[in-house]
PDB file of C-alpha atoms in Angstrom:
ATOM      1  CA  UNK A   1     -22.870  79.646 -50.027  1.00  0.00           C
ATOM      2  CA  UNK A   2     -25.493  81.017 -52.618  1.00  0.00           C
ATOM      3  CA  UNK A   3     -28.001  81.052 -50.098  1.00  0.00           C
ATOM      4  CA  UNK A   4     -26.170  82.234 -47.755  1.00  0.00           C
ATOM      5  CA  UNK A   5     -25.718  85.588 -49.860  1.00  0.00           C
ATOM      6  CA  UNK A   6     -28.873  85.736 -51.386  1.00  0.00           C
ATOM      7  CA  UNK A   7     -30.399  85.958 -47.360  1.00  0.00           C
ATOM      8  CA  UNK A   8     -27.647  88.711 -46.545  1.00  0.00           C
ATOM      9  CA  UNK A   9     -29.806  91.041 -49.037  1.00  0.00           C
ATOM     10  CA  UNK A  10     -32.947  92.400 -47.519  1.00  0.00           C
ATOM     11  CA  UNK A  11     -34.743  93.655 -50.863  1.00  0.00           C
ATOM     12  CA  UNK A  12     -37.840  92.294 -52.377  1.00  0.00           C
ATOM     13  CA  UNK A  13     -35.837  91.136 -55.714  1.00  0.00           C
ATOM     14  CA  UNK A  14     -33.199  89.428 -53.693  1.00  0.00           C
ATOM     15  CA  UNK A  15     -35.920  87.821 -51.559  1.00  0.00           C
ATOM     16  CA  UNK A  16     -37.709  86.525 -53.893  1.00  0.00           C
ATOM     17  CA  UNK A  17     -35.058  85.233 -55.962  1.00  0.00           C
ATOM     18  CA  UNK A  18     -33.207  83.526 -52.799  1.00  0.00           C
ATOM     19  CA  UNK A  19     -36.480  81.944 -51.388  1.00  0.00           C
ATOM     20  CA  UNK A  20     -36.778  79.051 -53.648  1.00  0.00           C
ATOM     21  CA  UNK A  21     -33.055  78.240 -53.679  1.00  0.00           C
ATOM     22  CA  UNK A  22     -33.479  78.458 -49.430  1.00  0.00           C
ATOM     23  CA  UNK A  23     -36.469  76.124 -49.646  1.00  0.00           C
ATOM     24  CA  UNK A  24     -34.109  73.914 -52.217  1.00  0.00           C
ATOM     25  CA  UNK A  25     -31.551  73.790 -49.574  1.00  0.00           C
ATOM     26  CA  UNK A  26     -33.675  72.985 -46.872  1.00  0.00           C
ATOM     27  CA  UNK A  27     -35.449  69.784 -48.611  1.00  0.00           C
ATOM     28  CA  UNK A  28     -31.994  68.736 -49.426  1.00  0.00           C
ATOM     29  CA  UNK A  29     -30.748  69.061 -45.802  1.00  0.00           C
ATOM     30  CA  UNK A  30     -34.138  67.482 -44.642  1.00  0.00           C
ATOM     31  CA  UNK A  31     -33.262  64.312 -46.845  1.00  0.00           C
ATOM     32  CA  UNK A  32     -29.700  64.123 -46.370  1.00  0.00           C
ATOM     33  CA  UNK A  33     -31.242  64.075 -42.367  1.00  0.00           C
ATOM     34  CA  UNK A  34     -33.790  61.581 -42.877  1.00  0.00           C
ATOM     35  CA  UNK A  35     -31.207  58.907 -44.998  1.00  0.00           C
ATOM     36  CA  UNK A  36     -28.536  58.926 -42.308  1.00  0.00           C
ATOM     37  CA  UNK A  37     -31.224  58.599 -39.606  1.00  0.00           C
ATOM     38  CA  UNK A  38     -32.312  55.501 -41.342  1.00  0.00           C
ATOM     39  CA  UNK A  39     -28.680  54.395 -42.259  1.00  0.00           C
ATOM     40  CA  UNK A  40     -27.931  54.785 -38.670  1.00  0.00           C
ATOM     41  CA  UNK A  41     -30.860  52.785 -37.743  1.00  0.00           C
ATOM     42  CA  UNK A  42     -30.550  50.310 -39.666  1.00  0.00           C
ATOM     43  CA  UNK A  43     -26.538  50.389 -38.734  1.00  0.00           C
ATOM     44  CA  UNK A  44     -27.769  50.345 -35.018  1.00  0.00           C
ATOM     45  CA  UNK A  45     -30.435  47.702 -35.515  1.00  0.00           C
ATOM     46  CA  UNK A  46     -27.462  45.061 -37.215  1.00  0.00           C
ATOM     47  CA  UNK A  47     -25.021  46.081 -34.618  1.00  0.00           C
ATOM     48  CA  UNK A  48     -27.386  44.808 -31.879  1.00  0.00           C
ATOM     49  CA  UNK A  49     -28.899  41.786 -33.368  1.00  0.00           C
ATOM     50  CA  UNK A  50     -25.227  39.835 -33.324  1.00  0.00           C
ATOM     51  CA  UNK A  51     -27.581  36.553 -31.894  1.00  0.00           C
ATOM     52  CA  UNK A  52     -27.540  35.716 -36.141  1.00  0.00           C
ATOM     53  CA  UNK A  53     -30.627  34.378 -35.633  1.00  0.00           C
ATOM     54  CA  UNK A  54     -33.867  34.139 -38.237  1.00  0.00           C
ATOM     55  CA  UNK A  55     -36.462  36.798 -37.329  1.00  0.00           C
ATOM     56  CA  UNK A  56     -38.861  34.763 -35.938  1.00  0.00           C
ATOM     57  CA  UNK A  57     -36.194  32.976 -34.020  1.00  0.00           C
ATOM     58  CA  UNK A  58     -35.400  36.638 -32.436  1.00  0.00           C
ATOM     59  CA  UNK A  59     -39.068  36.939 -32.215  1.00  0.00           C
ATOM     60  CA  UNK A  60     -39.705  34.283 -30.020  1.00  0.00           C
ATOM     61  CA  UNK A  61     -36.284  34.503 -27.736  1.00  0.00           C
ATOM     62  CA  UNK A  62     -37.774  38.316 -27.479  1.00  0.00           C
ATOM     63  CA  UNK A  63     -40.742  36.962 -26.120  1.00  0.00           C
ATOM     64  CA  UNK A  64     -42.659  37.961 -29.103  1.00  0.00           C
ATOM     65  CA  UNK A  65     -45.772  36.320 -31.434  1.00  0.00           C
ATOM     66  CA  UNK A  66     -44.097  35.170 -34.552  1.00  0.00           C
ATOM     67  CA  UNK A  67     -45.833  35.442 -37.384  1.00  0.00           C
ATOM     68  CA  UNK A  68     -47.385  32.634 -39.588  1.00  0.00           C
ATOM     69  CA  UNK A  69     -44.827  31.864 -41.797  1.00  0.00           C
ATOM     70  CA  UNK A  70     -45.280  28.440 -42.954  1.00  0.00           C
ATOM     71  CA  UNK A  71     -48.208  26.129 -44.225  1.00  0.00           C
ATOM     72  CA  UNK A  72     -47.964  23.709 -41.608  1.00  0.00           C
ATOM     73  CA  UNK A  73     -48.702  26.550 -39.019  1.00  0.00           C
ATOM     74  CA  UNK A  74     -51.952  27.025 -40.558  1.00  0.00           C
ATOM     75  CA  UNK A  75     -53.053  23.122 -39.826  1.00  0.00           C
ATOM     76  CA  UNK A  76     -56.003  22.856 -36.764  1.00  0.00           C
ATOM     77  CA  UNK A  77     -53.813  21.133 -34.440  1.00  0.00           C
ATOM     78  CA  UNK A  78     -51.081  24.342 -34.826  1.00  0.00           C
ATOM     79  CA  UNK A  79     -53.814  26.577 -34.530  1.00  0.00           C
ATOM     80  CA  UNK A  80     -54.858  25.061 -31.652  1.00  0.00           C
ATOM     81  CA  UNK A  81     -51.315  25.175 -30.102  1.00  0.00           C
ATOM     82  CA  UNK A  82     -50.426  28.890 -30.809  1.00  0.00           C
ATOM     83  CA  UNK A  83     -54.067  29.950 -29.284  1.00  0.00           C
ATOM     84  CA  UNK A  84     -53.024  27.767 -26.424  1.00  0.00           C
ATOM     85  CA  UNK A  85     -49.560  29.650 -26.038  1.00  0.00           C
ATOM     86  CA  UNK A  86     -50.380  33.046 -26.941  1.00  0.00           C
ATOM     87  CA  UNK A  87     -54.213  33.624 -26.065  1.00  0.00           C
ATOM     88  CA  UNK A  88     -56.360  35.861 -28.105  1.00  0.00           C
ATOM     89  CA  UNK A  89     -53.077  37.788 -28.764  1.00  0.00           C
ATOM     90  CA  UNK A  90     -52.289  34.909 -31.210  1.00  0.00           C
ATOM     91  CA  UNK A  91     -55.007  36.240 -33.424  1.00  0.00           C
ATOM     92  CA  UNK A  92     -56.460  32.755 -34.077  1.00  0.00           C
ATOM     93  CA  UNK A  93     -60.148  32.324 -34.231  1.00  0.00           C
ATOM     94  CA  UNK A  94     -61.320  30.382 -32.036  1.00  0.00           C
ATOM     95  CA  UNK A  95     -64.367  29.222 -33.859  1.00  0.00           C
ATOM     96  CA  UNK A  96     -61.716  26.791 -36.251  1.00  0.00           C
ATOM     97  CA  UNK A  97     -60.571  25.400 -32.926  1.00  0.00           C
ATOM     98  CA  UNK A  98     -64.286  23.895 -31.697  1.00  0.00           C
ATOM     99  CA  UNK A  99     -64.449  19.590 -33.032  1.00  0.00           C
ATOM    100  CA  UNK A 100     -66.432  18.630 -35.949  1.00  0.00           C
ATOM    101  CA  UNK A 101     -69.231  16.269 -35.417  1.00  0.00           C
ATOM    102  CA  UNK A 102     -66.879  13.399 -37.025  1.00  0.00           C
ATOM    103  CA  UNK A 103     -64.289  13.898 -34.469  1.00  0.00           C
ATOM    104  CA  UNK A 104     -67.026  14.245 -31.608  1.00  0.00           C
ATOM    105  CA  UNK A 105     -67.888  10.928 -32.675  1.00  0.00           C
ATOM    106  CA  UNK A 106     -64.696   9.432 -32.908  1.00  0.00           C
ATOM    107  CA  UNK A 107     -63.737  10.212 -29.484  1.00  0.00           C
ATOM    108  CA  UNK A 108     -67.092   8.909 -28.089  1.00  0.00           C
ATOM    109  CA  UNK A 109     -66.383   5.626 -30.074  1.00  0.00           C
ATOM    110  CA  UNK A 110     -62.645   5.507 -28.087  1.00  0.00           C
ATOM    111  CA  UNK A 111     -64.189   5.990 -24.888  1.00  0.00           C
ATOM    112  CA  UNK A 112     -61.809   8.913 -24.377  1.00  0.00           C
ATOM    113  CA  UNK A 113     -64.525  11.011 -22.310  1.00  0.00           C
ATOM    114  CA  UNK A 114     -67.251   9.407 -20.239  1.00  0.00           C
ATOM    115  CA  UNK A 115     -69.969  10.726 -18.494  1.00  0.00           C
ATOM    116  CA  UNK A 116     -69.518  11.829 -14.860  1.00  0.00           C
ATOM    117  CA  UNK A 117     -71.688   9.270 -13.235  1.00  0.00           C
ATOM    118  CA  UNK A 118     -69.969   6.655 -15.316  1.00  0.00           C
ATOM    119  CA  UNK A 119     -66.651   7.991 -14.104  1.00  0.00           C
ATOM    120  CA  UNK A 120     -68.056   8.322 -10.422  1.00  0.00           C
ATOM    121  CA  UNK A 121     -69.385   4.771 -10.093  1.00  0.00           C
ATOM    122  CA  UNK A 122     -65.679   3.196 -12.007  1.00  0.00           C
ATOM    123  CA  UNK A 123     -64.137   5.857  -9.360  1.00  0.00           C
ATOM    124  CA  UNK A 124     -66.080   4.443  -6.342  1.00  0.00           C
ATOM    125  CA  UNK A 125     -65.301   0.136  -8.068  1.00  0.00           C
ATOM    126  CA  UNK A 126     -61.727   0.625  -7.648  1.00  0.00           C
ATOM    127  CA  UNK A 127     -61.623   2.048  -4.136  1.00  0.00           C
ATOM    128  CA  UNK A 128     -63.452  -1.061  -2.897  1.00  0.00           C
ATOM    129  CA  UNK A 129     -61.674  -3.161  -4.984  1.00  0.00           C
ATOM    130  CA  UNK A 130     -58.240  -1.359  -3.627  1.00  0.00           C
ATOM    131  CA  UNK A 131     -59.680  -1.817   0.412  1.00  0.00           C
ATOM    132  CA  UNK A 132     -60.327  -5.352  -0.465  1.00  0.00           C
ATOM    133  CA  UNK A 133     -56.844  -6.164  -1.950  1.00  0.00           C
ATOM    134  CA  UNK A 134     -55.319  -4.265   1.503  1.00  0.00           C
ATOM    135  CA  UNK A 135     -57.926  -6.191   4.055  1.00  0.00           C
ATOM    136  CA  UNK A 136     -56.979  -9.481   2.182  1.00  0.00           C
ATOM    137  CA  UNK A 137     -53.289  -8.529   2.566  1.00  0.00           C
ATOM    138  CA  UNK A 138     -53.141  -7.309   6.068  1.00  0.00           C
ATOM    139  CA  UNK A 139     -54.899 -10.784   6.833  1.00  0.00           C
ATOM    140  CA  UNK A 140     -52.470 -12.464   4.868  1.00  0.00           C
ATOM    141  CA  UNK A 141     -49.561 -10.944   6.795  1.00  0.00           C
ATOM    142  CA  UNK A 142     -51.459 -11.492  10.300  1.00  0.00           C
ATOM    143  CA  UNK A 143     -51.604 -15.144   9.874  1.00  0.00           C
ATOM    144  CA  UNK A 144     -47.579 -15.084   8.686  1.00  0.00           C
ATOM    145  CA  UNK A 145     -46.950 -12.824  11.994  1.00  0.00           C
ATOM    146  CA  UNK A 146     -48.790 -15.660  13.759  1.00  0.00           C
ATOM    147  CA  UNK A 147     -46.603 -18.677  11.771  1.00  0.00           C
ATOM    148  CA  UNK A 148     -43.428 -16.458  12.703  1.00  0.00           C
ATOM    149  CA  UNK A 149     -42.165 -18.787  15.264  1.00  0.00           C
ATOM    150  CA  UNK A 150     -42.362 -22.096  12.958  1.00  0.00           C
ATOM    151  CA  UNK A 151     -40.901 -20.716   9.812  1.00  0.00           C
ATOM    152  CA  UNK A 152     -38.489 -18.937  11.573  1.00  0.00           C
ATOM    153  CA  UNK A 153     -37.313 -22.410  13.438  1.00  0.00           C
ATOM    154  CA  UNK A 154     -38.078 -24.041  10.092  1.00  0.00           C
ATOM    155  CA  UNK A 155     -35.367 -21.574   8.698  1.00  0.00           C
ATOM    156  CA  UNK A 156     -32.540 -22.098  10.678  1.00  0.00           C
ATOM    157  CA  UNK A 157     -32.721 -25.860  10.384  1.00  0.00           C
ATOM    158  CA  UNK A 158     -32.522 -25.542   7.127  1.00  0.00           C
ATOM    159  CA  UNK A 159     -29.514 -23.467   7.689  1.00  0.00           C
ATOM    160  CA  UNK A 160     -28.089 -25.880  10.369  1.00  0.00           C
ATOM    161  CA  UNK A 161     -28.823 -28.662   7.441  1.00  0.00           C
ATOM    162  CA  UNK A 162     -27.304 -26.297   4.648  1.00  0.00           C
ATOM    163  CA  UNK A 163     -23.990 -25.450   6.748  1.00  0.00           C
ATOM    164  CA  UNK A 164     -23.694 -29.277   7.338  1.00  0.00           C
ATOM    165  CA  UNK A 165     -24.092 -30.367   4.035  1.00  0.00           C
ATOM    166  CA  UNK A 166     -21.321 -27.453   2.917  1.00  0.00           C
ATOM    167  CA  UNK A 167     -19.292 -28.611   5.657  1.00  0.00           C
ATOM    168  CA  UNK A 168     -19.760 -32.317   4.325  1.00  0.00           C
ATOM    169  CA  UNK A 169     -18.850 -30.650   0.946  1.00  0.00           C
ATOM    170  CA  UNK A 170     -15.629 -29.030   1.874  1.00  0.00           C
ATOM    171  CA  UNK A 171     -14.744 -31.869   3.834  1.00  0.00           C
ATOM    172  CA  UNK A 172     -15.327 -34.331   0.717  1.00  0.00           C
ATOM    173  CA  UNK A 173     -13.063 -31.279  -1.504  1.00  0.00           C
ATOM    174  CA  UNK A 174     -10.422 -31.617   1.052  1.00  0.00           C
ATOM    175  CA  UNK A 175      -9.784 -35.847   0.619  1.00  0.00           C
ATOM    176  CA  UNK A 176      -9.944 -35.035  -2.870  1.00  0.00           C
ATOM    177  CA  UNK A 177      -7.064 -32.749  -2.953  1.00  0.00           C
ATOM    178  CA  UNK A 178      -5.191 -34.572  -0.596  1.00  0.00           C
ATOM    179  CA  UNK A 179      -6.052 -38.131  -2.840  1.00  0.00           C
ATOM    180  CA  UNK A 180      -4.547 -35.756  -5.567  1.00  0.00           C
ATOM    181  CA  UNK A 181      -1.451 -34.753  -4.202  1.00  0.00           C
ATOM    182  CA  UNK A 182      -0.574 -38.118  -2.760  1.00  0.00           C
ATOM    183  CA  UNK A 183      -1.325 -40.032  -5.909  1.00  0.00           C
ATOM    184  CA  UNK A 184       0.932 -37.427  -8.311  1.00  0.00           C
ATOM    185  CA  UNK A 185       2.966 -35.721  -5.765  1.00  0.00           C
ATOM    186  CA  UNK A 186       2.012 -32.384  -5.974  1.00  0.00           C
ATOM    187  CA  UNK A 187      -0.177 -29.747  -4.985  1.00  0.00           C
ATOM    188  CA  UNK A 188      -3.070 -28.437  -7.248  1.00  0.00           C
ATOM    189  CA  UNK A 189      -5.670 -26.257  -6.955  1.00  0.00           C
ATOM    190  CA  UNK A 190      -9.455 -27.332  -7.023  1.00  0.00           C
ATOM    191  CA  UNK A 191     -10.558 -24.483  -9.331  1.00  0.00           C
ATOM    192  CA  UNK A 192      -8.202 -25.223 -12.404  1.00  0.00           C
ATOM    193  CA  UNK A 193      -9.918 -27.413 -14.868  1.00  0.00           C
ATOM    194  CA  UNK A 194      -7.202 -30.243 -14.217  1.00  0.00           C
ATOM    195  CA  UNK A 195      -8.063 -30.611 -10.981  1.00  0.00           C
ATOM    196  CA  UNK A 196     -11.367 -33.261 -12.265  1.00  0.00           C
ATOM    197  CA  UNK A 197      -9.060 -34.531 -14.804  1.00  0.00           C
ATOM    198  CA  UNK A 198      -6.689 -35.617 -12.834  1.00  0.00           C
ATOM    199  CA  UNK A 199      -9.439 -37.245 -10.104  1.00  0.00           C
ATOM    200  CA  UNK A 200     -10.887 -39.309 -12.883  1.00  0.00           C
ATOM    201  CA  UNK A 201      -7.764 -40.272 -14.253  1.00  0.00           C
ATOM    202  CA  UNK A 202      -6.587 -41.075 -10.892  1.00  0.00           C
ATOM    203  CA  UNK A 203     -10.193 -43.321 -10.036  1.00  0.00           C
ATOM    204  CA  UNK A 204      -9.633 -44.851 -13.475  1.00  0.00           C
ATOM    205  CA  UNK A 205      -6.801 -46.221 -12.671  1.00  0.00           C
ATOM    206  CA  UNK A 206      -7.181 -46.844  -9.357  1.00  0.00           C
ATOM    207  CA  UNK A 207     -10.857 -48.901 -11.015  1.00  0.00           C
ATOM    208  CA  UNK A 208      -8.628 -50.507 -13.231  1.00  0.00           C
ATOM    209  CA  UNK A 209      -6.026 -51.727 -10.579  1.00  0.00           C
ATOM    210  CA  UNK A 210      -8.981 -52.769  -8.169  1.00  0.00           C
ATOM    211  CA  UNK A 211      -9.831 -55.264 -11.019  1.00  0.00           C
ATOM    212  CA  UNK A 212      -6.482 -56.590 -11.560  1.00  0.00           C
ATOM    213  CA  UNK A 213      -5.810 -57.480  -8.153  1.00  0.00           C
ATOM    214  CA  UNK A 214      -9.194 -58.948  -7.992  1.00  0.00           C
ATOM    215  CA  UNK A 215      -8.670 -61.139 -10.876  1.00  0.00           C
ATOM    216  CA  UNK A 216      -5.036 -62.132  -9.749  1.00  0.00           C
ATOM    217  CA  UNK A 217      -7.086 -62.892  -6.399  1.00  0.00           C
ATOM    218  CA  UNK A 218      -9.310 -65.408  -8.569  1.00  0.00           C
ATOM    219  CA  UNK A 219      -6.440 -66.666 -10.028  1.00  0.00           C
ATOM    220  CA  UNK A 220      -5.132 -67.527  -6.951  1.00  0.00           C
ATOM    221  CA  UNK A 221      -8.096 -69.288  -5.433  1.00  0.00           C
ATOM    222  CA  UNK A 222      -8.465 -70.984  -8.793  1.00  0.00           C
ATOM    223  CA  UNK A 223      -4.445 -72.262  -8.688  1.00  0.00           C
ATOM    224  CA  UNK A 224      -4.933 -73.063  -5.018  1.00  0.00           C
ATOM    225  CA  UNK A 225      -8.352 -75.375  -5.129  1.00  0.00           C
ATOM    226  CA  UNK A 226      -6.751 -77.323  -8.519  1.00  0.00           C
ATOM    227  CA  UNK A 227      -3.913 -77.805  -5.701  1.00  0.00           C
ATOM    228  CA  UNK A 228      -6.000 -78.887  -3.131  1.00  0.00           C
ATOM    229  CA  UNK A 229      -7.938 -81.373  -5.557  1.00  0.00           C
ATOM    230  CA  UNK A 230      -4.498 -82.890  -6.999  1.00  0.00           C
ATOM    231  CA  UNK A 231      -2.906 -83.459  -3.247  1.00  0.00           C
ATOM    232  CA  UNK A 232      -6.023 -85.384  -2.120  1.00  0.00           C
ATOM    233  CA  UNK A 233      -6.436 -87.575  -5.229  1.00  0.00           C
ATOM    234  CA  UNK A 234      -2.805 -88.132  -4.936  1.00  0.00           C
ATOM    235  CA  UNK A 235      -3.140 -89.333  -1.167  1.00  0.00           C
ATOM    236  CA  UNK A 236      -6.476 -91.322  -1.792  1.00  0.00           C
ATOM    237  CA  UNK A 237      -3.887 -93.307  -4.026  1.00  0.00           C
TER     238      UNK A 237
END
């Protein structure tokens, strides 16, 4: 408000006197300016990075060039990946990037690079060596086109043999079951673990009763020649 009076008055005294409290107010304005611009800048700048990510996270999602920020970044081989991602814009020099003589060496010792007329001539080995695998296997399968007929009639004998034998099979499963059920009077299926059991113990004791009538058979023969023998000494008396 000062000012504001002190400018209403057009005299020298006045002007003088109001000048420096005008150029006051104008600095003070000017700052008051400048803060809130920043304030609202900054204000503006956290409202729009909500991502809450580290700077050089935001960097690089911006498609930026992050800055070096850690010691590992300064290795050779992380050199030599930022130069390869970001160019000469990565601000790496290039001269830190070349191979020493010890790692020149080291890769000559792998064999990692060879010379082009080595590589050639190993190029031009394994294309013969790949046409003579595929002439020896195209004459391979021109002599088994030619045996076609044989193996194939070869084949279904087999099968004919095969189905037999299966049939033989089932047929041999089938007297077993039916053996079963006659022997204990029921029913049981082939794939429960009883079912060979119960053939054993039927064989066993169908063995076992073989082997008594046999012997009661000898006993008879036995009883009937000590018969015989007593009736004719008895009559040559």
């Amino acid at each position: 408000m000062l000012g504001k009076k002190l400018l209403m008055y057009p005299n020298r005294r006045w002007m003088s006197l109001a000048k420096p409290v005008a150029d006051k107010i104008k600095l003070a304005e000017s700052e008051s300016s400048t803060s809130s611009t920043a304030v609202n800048s900054d204000r503006s700048h956290s409202v729009r990075n909500i991502s809450r990510l580290w700077d050089r996270h935001r960097i690089i999602a911006e498609r930026g060039i992050p800055p070096v920020s850690y010691e590992w970044e300064k290795e050779k081989w992380a050199k030599a990946e930022r130069f390869g991602q970001y160019g000469l814009a990565s601000g790496v020099n290039i001269a830190e990037l070349w191979p020493t003589v010890e790692e020149i060496e080291e890769e000559e010792a792998l064999g990692i690079y060879a010379p082009f007329t080595r590589v050639l001539e190993k190029t031009k080995n394994d294309e013969k060596q790949r046409e003579a695998e595929l002439a020896k296997r195209l004459l391979e399968l021109e002599n088994k086109e030619k045996n076609y007929g044989n193996v194939l009639k070869k084949f279904e004998a087999s099968k004919v043999e095969a189905e037999k034998e299966l049939s033989e099979k089932e047929a041999l499963l089938e007297k077993k079951i039916r053996e079963i059920q006659e022997y204990f009077g029921y029913w049981i299926d082939p794939k429960d673990p009883r079912f060979e059991v119960m053939f054993k113990q039927k064989e066993a004791e169908e063995k076992k009763a073989a082997k008594l009538a046999k012997r009661q058979a000898a006993q008879k023969k036995t009883i009937a020649a000590v018969l015989d023998t007593e009736s004719a000494s008895s009559d040559a008396k």
